[in-house]
Coordinates of C-alpha atoms in Angstrom, one line a residue:
M1 CA 70.8 51.3 133.9
E2 CA 74.0 53.0 135.0
S3 CA 73.7 56.5 136.5
P4 CA 76.2 59.3 135.5
A5 CA 79.3 59.4 137.6
P6 CA 79.3 62.0 140.3
G7 CA 80.3 65.5 138.9
A8 CA 79.9 64.4 135.3
R9 CA 78.2 66.8 133.0
C10 CA 75.9 66.0 130.1
P11 CA 76.9 66.8 126.5
V12 CA 74.6 69.8 126.4
Q13 CA 76.3 71.3 129.5
E14 CA 79.7 70.6 128.0
Q15 CA 78.8 72.3 124.8
R16 CA 77.5 75.4 126.7
A17 CA 80.7 75.5 128.7
R18 CA 82.7 75.4 125.5
W19 CA 80.6 78.2 124.0
E20 CA 81.1 80.3 127.2
R21 CA 84.9 79.8 127.2
K22 CA 85.2 80.8 123.5
R23 CA 82.8 83.7 124.1
A24 CA 84.9 84.9 127.0
C25 CA 88.1 84.5 125.1
T26 CA 86.7 86.4 122.1
A27 CA 85.3 89.2 124.2
R28 CA 88.6 89.6 126.0
E29 CA 90.4 89.8 122.6
L30 CA 87.9 92.4 121.3
L31 CA 88.4 94.5 124.4
E32 CA 92.2 94.4 124.4
T33 CA 92.6 95.0 120.7
E34 CA 90.0 97.9 120.8
R35 CA 92.0 99.6 123.4
R36 CA 95.2 99.4 121.3
Y37 CA 93.3 100.4 118.2
Q38 CA 91.8 103.5 119.9
E39 CA 95.3 104.4 121.2
Q40 CA 96.7 104.4 117.7
L41 CA 93.8 106.3 116.2
G42 CA 94.3 108.9 118.9
L43 CA 98.0 109.3 118.1
V44 CA 97.2 110.2 114.5
A45 CA 94.2 112.3 115.4
T46 CA 96.2 114.3 118.1
Y47 CA 99.7 114.5 116.6
F48 CA 98.9 114.8 112.9
V49 CA 95.3 115.8 112.1
A50 CA 94.8 118.3 114.9
I51 CA 98.2 119.9 114.7
L52 CA 98.1 120.1 110.9
R53 CA 94.8 121.8 111.2
A54 CA 96.2 124.3 113.7
K55 CA 99.5 125.0 111.8
G56 CA 98.0 125.1 108.3
T57 CA 100.9 123.1 106.9
L58 CA 98.4 121.4 104.5
R59 CA 95.5 123.1 102.9
P60 CA 92.1 121.9 104.1
P61 CA 91.4 119.9 100.9
E62 CA 94.7 118.1 101.0
R63 CA 94.3 117.4 104.8
Q64 CA 90.8 116.0 104.2
A65 CA 92.0 113.8 101.3
L66 CA 94.9 112.5 103.4
F67 CA 93.0 111.5 106.5
G68 CA 89.4 111.2 105.3
A69 CA 87.0 110.2 108.1
W70 CA 89.8 109.5 110.6
E71 CA 88.5 111.7 113.4
L72 CA 84.9 110.3 113.0
I73 CA 86.2 106.7 113.1
Y74 CA 88.2 107.6 116.2
G75 CA 85.0 109.0 117.8
A76 CA 83.1 105.8 116.9
S77 CA 85.8 103.8 118.8
Q78 CA 85.5 106.1 121.7
E79 CA 81.7 105.4 121.8
L80 CA 82.2 101.6 121.6
L81 CA 85.0 101.0 124.2
P82 CA 82.9 101.8 127.3
Y83 CA 80.3 99.2 126.3
L84 CA 83.0 96.6 125.8
E85 CA 84.6 97.5 129.2
G86 CA 81.2 97.1 130.8
G87 CA 80.6 93.7 129.2
R88 CA 77.7 95.0 127.1
W89 CA 78.9 93.5 123.8
G90 CA 75.6 93.3 122.0
Q91 CA 74.5 96.8 122.8
G92 CA 78.0 98.2 122.0
L93 CA 78.3 96.5 118.6
E94 CA 74.7 97.3 117.7
G95 CA 75.4 101.0 118.2
F96 CA 78.8 100.7 116.5
C97 CA 77.0 99.5 113.3
N98 CA 75.6 103.0 112.9
H99 CA 79.1 104.2 112.0
L100 CA 80.0 101.4 109.5
E101 CA 79.5 103.8 106.5
L102 CA 82.6 105.7 107.7
Y103 CA 84.6 102.6 106.9
T104 CA 83.2 102.4 103.4
Q105 CA 84.0 106.1 102.8
F106 CA 87.5 105.5 104.2
A107 CA 88.1 102.6 101.8
A108 CA 86.9 104.6 98.8
N109 CA 89.5 107.3 99.7
V110 CA 92.5 105.0 100.3
E111 CA 94.2 105.5 96.9
R112 CA 93.6 109.3 97.0
S113 CA 95.1 109.4 100.5
R114 CA 98.2 107.4 99.5
T115 CA 98.7 109.6 96.5
I116 CA 98.4 112.8 98.5
L117 CA 100.9 111.5 101.1
Q118 CA 103.5 110.6 98.5
E119 CA 103.0 114.0 96.7
Q120 CA 103.3 116.1 99.8
L121 CA 106.3 114.2 101.2
K122 CA 108.0 114.8 97.8
K123 CA 107.2 118.5 97.2
N124 CA 106.3 120.0 100.6
K125 CA 109.4 120.3 102.7
H126 CA 107.6 121.7 105.7
F127 CA 105.2 118.8 105.7
R128 CA 108.1 116.3 105.2
R129 CA 109.9 117.8 108.2
F130 CA 106.7 117.8 110.3
V131 CA 106.0 114.1 109.5
R132 CA 109.6 113.1 110.4
L133 CA 109.4 115.0 113.7
Q134 CA 106.1 113.4 114.7
E135 CA 107.1 109.9 113.7
G136 CA 110.2 110.3 115.9
R137 CA 108.0 110.7 119.1
P138 CA 108.4 107.8 121.5
E139 CA 104.6 107.3 121.5
F140 CA 104.8 106.0 117.9
G141 CA 107.2 103.2 118.7
G142 CA 109.0 103.5 115.4
L143 CA 105.7 103.4 113.3
Q144 CA 105.5 105.7 110.3
L145 CA 102.4 107.6 109.2
Q146 CA 102.1 105.4 106.1
D147 CA 102.0 102.3 108.4
L148 CA 99.1 103.8 110.4
L149 CA 96.9 105.1 107.6
P150 CA 95.6 101.6 106.6
L151 CA 94.7 100.8 110.3
P152 CA 90.9 101.3 110.0
L153 CA 90.6 98.8 107.2
Q154 CA 92.7 96.3 109.0
R155 CA 90.5 96.8 112.1
L156 CA 87.3 96.3 110.1
Q157 CA 88.5 92.7 109.2
Q158 CA 89.2 92.1 112.9
Y159 CA 85.7 93.4 113.8
E160 CA 84.2 91.0 111.4
N161 CA 86.1 88.0 112.7
L162 CA 85.5 88.8 116.4
A163 CA 81.8 89.8 115.9
V164 CA 81.0 86.6 114.1
A165 CA 82.8 84.5 116.8
L166 CA 80.9 86.3 119.5
A167 CA 77.6 85.7 117.8
E168 CA 78.4 82.0 117.1
N169 CA 79.3 81.4 120.7
T170 CA 76.3 83.2 122.3
G171 CA 73.4 80.9 123.1
P172 CA 70.1 81.6 121.3
N173 CA 68.4 82.2 124.6
S174 CA 70.8 85.0 125.6
P175 CA 69.3 88.5 125.4
E176 CA 72.4 89.6 123.4
H177 CA 72.1 86.9 120.7
K178 CA 69.9 88.9 118.4
Q179 CA 72.0 92.0 118.8
L180 CA 75.3 90.2 118.1
T181 CA 73.9 88.2 115.2
R182 CA 72.6 91.4 113.5
A183 CA 75.8 93.3 114.2
A184 CA 78.0 90.4 112.8
Q185 CA 75.8 90.4 109.7
L186 CA 76.1 94.2 109.1
I187 CA 79.9 94.2 109.8
S188 CA 80.4 91.3 107.4
E189 CA 78.4 93.1 104.7
T190 CA 80.5 96.2 105.1
A191 CA 83.7 94.2 105.0
Q192 CA 82.6 92.7 101.7
R193 CA 81.8 96.2 100.3
V194 CA 85.2 97.4 101.4
Y195 CA 86.9 94.4 99.8
T196 CA 85.1 95.1 96.5
I197 CA 86.2 98.7 96.6
G198 CA 89.8 97.5 97.1
Q199 CA 89.6 95.1 94.2
K200 CA 88.3 97.9 91.9
Q201 CA 91.1 100.2 93.0
K202 CA 93.7 97.5 92.3
N203 CA 92.1 96.9 88.9
E204 CA 92.2 100.6 88.1
Q205 CA 95.9 100.6 88.9
H206 CA 96.5 97.7 86.6
L207 CA 94.6 99.5 83.8
Q208 CA 96.6 102.7 84.2
R209 CA 99.8 100.8 84.2
I210 CA 98.9 98.9 81.0
Q211 CA 97.6 102.0 79.3
A212 CA 101.0 103.6 79.9
L213 CA 102.7 100.6 78.3
L214 CA 100.6 100.9 75.1
S215 CA 101.5 103.6 72.6
G216 CA 99.8 104.9 69.5
R217 CA 96.4 106.4 68.7
Q218 CA 94.8 103.0 68.4
A219 CA 95.6 102.2 72.0
K220 CA 93.8 105.3 73.5
G221 CA 90.8 104.2 75.6
L222 CA 91.2 100.6 74.5
I223 CA 91.2 99.1 78.0
S224 CA 89.0 101.6 79.8
G225 CA 86.4 100.0 82.0
R226 CA 87.8 96.5 81.6
W227 CA 88.7 93.9 84.3
F228 CA 92.3 92.8 84.2
L229 CA 93.2 89.2 84.7
R230 CA 96.7 88.4 83.4
Q231 CA 99.6 89.5 81.3
G232 CA 102.8 87.9 79.9
W233 CA 104.9 86.9 77.0
L234 CA 103.7 84.0 74.7
L235 CA 105.0 82.8 71.4
V236 CA 102.6 83.1 68.4
V237 CA 103.1 80.2 66.1
P238 CA 102.3 81.2 62.5
P239 CA 101.3 78.8 59.7
R240 CA 104.8 79.2 58.3
G241 CA 108.0 80.5 59.8
E242 CA 109.4 80.8 63.3
P243 CA 107.3 81.6 66.4
R244 CA 107.1 85.3 67.3
P245 CA 107.2 86.6 70.9
R246 CA 104.2 88.8 71.7
M247 CA 103.0 90.5 74.9
F248 CA 99.4 89.5 75.8
F249 CA 97.1 91.3 78.2
L250 CA 94.0 89.3 79.3
F251 CA 90.9 91.0 80.5
S252 CA 87.6 89.5 81.5
D253 CA 86.1 90.2 78.1
A254 CA 89.0 90.5 75.7
L255 CA 92.6 89.3 74.9
L256 CA 94.9 92.0 73.7
M257 CA 98.0 91.1 71.6
A258 CA 100.8 93.7 71.5
K259 CA 104.2 93.9 69.8
P260 CA 107.2 95.6 71.5
R261 CA 108.3 98.9 70.0
P262 CA 112.0 98.8 68.7
P263 CA 114.5 99.6 71.5
L264 CA 115.9 102.5 69.5
H265 CA 112.5 104.1 68.8
L266 CA 113.0 107.8 69.5
L267 CA 109.8 108.4 71.5
Q268 CA 108.2 105.1 72.3
S269 CA 111.0 102.8 73.4
G270 CA 109.9 100.3 76.0
T271 CA 106.2 100.5 75.0
F272 CA 104.0 98.2 73.0
A273 CA 101.9 98.6 69.9
C274 CA 98.5 97.0 69.9
R275 CA 98.1 94.4 67.1
A276 CA 94.8 92.8 67.9
L277 CA 91.9 92.7 70.4
Y278 CA 90.1 89.4 70.5
P279 CA 86.6 89.1 72.2
M280 CA 86.5 86.3 74.7
A281 CA 82.8 85.7 74.1
E282 CA 83.7 84.3 70.7
C283 CA 86.7 82.2 71.7
Q284 CA 87.0 78.5 71.6
L285 CA 90.0 77.3 73.7
H286 CA 91.8 74.0 73.3
R287 CA 95.0 72.7 74.8
V288 CA 96.9 71.1 71.9
F289 CA 99.6 69.6 74.0
G290 CA 101.1 70.2 77.4
H291 CA 98.7 68.2 79.5
S292 CA 101.3 65.9 81.2
G293 CA 103.2 68.6 83.1
G294 CA 106.4 67.7 81.5
P295 CA 109.4 70.0 80.9
C296 CA 108.6 70.7 77.2
G297 CA 106.0 73.4 77.6
G298 CA 102.8 73.3 75.6
L299 CA 100.6 74.8 72.9
L300 CA 97.1 76.4 73.2
S301 CA 94.7 76.9 70.3
L302 CA 92.3 79.9 70.4
S303 CA 89.7 79.9 67.7
F304 CA 87.7 83.1 66.8
P305 CA 85.2 83.5 63.9
H306 CA 87.7 85.0 61.5
E307 CA 91.1 83.9 63.0
K308 CA 92.9 81.2 64.8
L309 CA 95.7 81.7 67.2
L310 CA 98.3 79.1 68.3
L311 CA 100.1 80.2 71.4
M312 CA 103.1 78.4 72.8
S313 CA 105.2 78.6 75.9
T314 CA 108.3 76.6 76.9
D315 CA 107.2 76.9 80.6
Q316 CA 104.6 74.3 81.3
E317 CA 103.4 75.9 84.6
E318 CA 103.1 79.3 82.9
L319 CA 101.0 77.8 80.1
S320 CA 98.7 76.1 82.6
H321 CA 98.2 79.4 84.4
W322 CA 97.2 81.0 81.0
Y323 CA 94.9 78.1 80.2
H324 CA 93.0 78.5 83.5
S325 CA 92.8 82.3 83.2
L326 CA 91.5 82.1 79.6
T327 CA 89.0 79.5 80.7
L328 CA 87.8 81.8 83.4
A329 CA 87.5 84.7 81.0
I330 CA 85.5 82.6 78.5
S331 CA 83.1 81.2 81.1
S332 CA 82.5 84.7 82.6
Q333 CA 81.2 85.9 79.2
K334 CA 78.9 82.9 78.7
N335 CA 77.2 83.2 82.1

């Protein structure tokens, strides 16, 4: 039996060495990026939050809505950094998890913060002048306040990636393994909650935009609380006559068909009148033609208890997107 060559390491030792290299690389990245993150948090806390509080350029409610939990998030980073610099990754991240709720609160306030910033820049000349002056400081390196405000949510995603990598590359016998695994789990759960908040905010923006496009008393409150999936023009093919273009808005539970108002309409030009709202739970969908991916478009059949729709598009790819979106909406109502 051959003996291992001198200096050769067994597979277990090689795997441990790889883990250690990845762990060291991840730890270094976490430390370096935390220093830069804390520096940027400090710039906003010092040159915007603190000075605005002292000058009174914004009223306290507006200042709070604009920056939210910024100073508390800055404080959490200040607590974390010494642990990272001392190589106490598990202890540092475990303690940092006590502050994760700040990131959830910050995410819930993002849209309000963006709205306040836009409103104040537009109507408050003293605030507008102040922001331009601060952004011109060399410390900001050309960054604007609107570039820096999303920073905590971007950093949360980095925390998740780095904490998971640290936990995965820390041996189970290490005293930090349990701390890092638990921290990675808590940070990932928070990142998922923040993502969900962001999706709900985007959906609410879509609903507000669509509601503004719909006119008439029938449209009021019609889409409130729904989950938007898709919109676009399709041709409705009647039993007799020529196909008619209609705007369709697809939600997770319903398909709304709307007709454009006349361009010369005195008050409602550019809007749409709701013509029908079809429940997706009662829909049976079939692709009549357009399976081959050719250039001739296609036709979809949507059957409801009291009506049948034939929807056509000359764009094959667009029709395929509609087919998949409709299939998703129908399946979500049957689960």
